[in-house]
PDB file of C-alpha atoms in Angstrom:
ATOM      1  CA  MET X  16      77.464 110.924  68.645  1.00 45.00           C
ATOM      2  CA  SER X  17      80.667 110.022  66.764  1.00 52.00           C
ATOM      3  CA  ASN X  18      80.829 108.268  63.448  1.00 56.00           C
ATOM      4  CA  ALA X  19      84.059 106.532  64.501  1.00 72.00           C
ATOM      5  CA  LYS X  20      83.986 102.712  64.869  1.00 79.00           C
ATOM      6  CA  SER X  21      84.292 101.352  68.324  1.00 92.00           C
ATOM      7  CA  ILE X  22      87.149  99.085  69.076  1.00 92.00           C
ATOM      8  CA  GLY X  23      84.712  96.250  69.397  1.00 93.00           C
ATOM      9  CA  ASP X  24      83.463  96.898  65.860  1.00 92.00           C
ATOM     10  CA  THR X  25      87.017  97.053  64.590  1.00 91.00           C
ATOM     11  CA  ILE X  26      87.847  93.668  66.153  1.00 93.00           C
ATOM     12  CA  ILE X  27      84.725  92.100  64.634  1.00 95.00           C
ATOM     13  CA  GLU X  28      85.570  93.525  61.270  1.00 95.00           C
ATOM     14  CA  ARG X  29      89.142  92.327  61.427  1.00 95.00           C
ATOM     15  CA  ARG X  30      88.066  88.876  62.446  1.00 96.00           C
ATOM     16  CA  ASP X  31      85.657  88.757  59.459  1.00 97.00           C
ATOM     17  CA  ASN X  32      88.353  89.888  57.102  1.00 98.00           C
ATOM     18  CA  ARG X  33      90.732  87.152  58.389  1.00 98.00           C
ATOM     19  CA  MET X  34      88.169  84.461  57.789  1.00 98.00           C
ATOM     20  CA  ARG X  35      87.102  85.812  54.381  1.00 98.00           C
ATOM     21  CA  PHE X  36      90.801  85.861  53.378  1.00 98.00           C
ATOM     22  CA  LEU X  37      91.431  82.352  54.693  1.00 98.00           C
ATOM     23  CA  CYS X  38      88.329  80.985  53.008  1.00 98.00           C
ATOM     24  CA  HIS X  39      89.238  82.613  49.718  1.00 98.00           C
ATOM     25  CA  VAL X  40      92.642  81.017  49.782  1.00 98.00           C
ATOM     26  CA  TYR X  41      90.890  77.703  50.389  1.00 98.00           C
ATOM     27  CA  GLU X  42      88.597  78.236  47.460  1.00 98.00           C
ATOM     28  CA  ILE X  43      91.415  79.162  45.124  1.00 97.00           C
ATOM     29  CA  THR X  44      93.664  76.240  46.157  1.00 98.00           C
ATOM     30  CA  GLN X  45      90.667  73.865  46.622  1.00 98.00           C
ATOM     31  CA  GLY X  46      92.122  73.032  50.069  1.00 98.00           C
ATOM     32  CA  ASP X  47      95.493  71.806  48.543  1.00 98.00           C
ATOM     33  CA  THR X  48      98.370  72.747  50.869  1.00 98.00           C
ATOM     34  CA  GLU X  49     100.718  72.524  47.812  1.00 97.00           C
ATOM     35  CA  LYS X  50      98.966  75.086  45.742  1.00 97.00           C
ATOM     36  CA  VAL X  51      99.469  78.832  46.046  1.00 97.00           C
ATOM     37  CA  ALA X  52      97.463  81.978  45.840  1.00 97.00           C
ATOM     38  CA  GLY X  53      98.334  85.518  45.276  1.00 97.00           C
ATOM     39  CA  TRP X  54      97.627  87.499  48.462  1.00 95.00           C
ATOM     40  CA  SER X  55      97.531  90.903  46.734  1.00 95.00           C
ATOM     41  CA  GLU X  56      94.881  89.673  44.282  1.00 96.00           C
ATOM     42  CA  ILE X  57      92.871  88.313  47.169  1.00 97.00           C
ATOM     43  CA  GLY X  58      93.029  91.473  48.917  1.00 96.00           C
ATOM     44  CA  ARG X  59      91.789  93.324  45.935  1.00 96.00           C
ATOM     45  CA  GLU X  60      88.921  90.853  45.335  1.00 97.00           C
ATOM     46  CA  LEU X  61      87.917  91.245  49.004  1.00 97.00           C
ATOM     47  CA  GLY X  62      88.227  95.006  48.856  1.00 97.00           C
ATOM     48  CA  LEU X  63      90.891  95.212  51.606  1.00 97.00           C
ATOM     49  CA  GLU X  64      93.025  98.354  52.014  1.00 96.00           C
ATOM     50  CA  GLN X  65      96.793  97.631  51.967  1.00 95.00           C
ATOM     51  CA  THR X  66      97.165  98.221  55.739  1.00 95.00           C
ATOM     52  CA  GLU X  67      94.328  95.815  56.575  1.00 95.00           C
ATOM     53  CA  LEU X  68      95.632  93.259  54.120  1.00 96.00           C
ATOM     54  CA  ARG X  69      99.031  93.371  55.708  1.00 96.00           C
ATOM     55  CA  LEU X  70      97.565  92.822  59.187  1.00 96.00           C
ATOM     56  CA  VAL X  71      95.339  90.079  58.026  1.00 97.00           C
ATOM     57  CA  ARG X  72      98.109  88.186  56.284  1.00 96.00           C
ATOM     58  CA  GLN X  73     100.514  88.721  59.212  1.00 97.00           C
ATOM     59  CA  TYR X  74      97.861  87.321  61.666  1.00 98.00           C
ATOM     60  CA  LEU X  75      97.224  84.234  59.537  1.00 98.00           C
ATOM     61  CA  VAL X  76     100.955  83.534  59.171  1.00 98.00           C
ATOM     62  CA  GLU X  77     101.571  83.986  62.856  1.00 98.00           C
ATOM     63  CA  GLU X  78      98.656  81.645  63.693  1.00 98.00           C
ATOM     64  CA  LYS X  79     100.222  79.192  61.249  1.00 98.00           C
ATOM     65  CA  LEU X  80      96.945  79.064  59.146  1.00 98.00           C
ATOM     66  CA  ILE X  81      98.826  80.129  55.907  1.00 98.00           C
ATOM     67  CA  ARG X  82     102.539  80.190  55.001  1.00 97.00           C
ATOM     68  CA  GLU X  83     104.294  82.586  52.640  1.00 95.00           C
ATOM     69  CA  GLN X  84     105.717  80.720  49.692  1.00 94.00           C
ATOM     70  CA  GLY X  85     107.632  83.481  47.988  1.00 88.00           C
ATOM     71  CA  THR X  86     107.002  87.009  46.962  1.00 89.00           C
ATOM     72  CA  GLY X  87     103.364  87.654  46.854  1.00 93.00           C
ATOM     73  CA  VAL X  88     102.015  84.124  47.249  1.00 96.00           C
ATOM     74  CA  VAL X  89     100.725  82.039  50.156  1.00 97.00           C
ATOM     75  CA  SER X  90      99.529  78.569  50.712  1.00 98.00           C
ATOM     76  CA  LEU X  91      97.388  76.891  53.284  1.00 98.00           C
ATOM     77  CA  THR X  92      98.832  74.837  56.190  1.00 98.00           C
ATOM     78  CA  HIS X  93      97.016  71.792  57.434  1.00 98.00           C
ATOM     79  CA  ALA X  94      95.548  73.938  60.300  1.00 98.00           C
ATOM     80  CA  GLY X  95      94.400  76.415  57.772  1.00 98.00           C
ATOM     81  CA  VAL X  96      92.544  73.820  55.798  1.00 98.00           C
ATOM     82  CA  VAL X  97      90.905  72.562  58.933  1.00 98.00           C
ATOM     83  CA  ARG X  98      89.872  76.135  60.117  1.00 98.00           C
ATOM     84  CA  ALA X  99      88.637  77.125  56.599  1.00 98.00           C
ATOM     85  CA  GLU X 100      86.528  73.970  56.406  1.00 98.00           C
ATOM     86  CA  GLU X 101      85.064  74.662  59.754  1.00 97.00           C
ATOM     87  CA  GLU X 102      84.140  78.198  58.723  1.00 97.00           C
ATOM     88  CA  LEU X 103      82.792  77.161  55.294  1.00 97.00           C
ATOM     89  CA  THR X 104      80.561  74.494  56.757  1.00 96.00           C
ATOM     90  CA  LYS X 105      78.918  76.515  59.458  1.00 91.00           C
TER      91      LYS X 105
END
């Protein structure tokens, strides 16, 4: 049997990383869409490799849950606040 992760496991892990990242931005900014958070620092705190961090950030931007506010910082969108609050109150 192979030790390699199945595609299903990879998808589950990536979804989890996206929500962990989004919720961490929410916690740092206290749900304020005008506050920013450093995405690189969040990636380190969550233990994400650079490639995974890039994919997570890219996905959240494309889904309009976060927006890039300059070099190295992101903020939540209204949709991001709603999604993070849903996740945090499960």
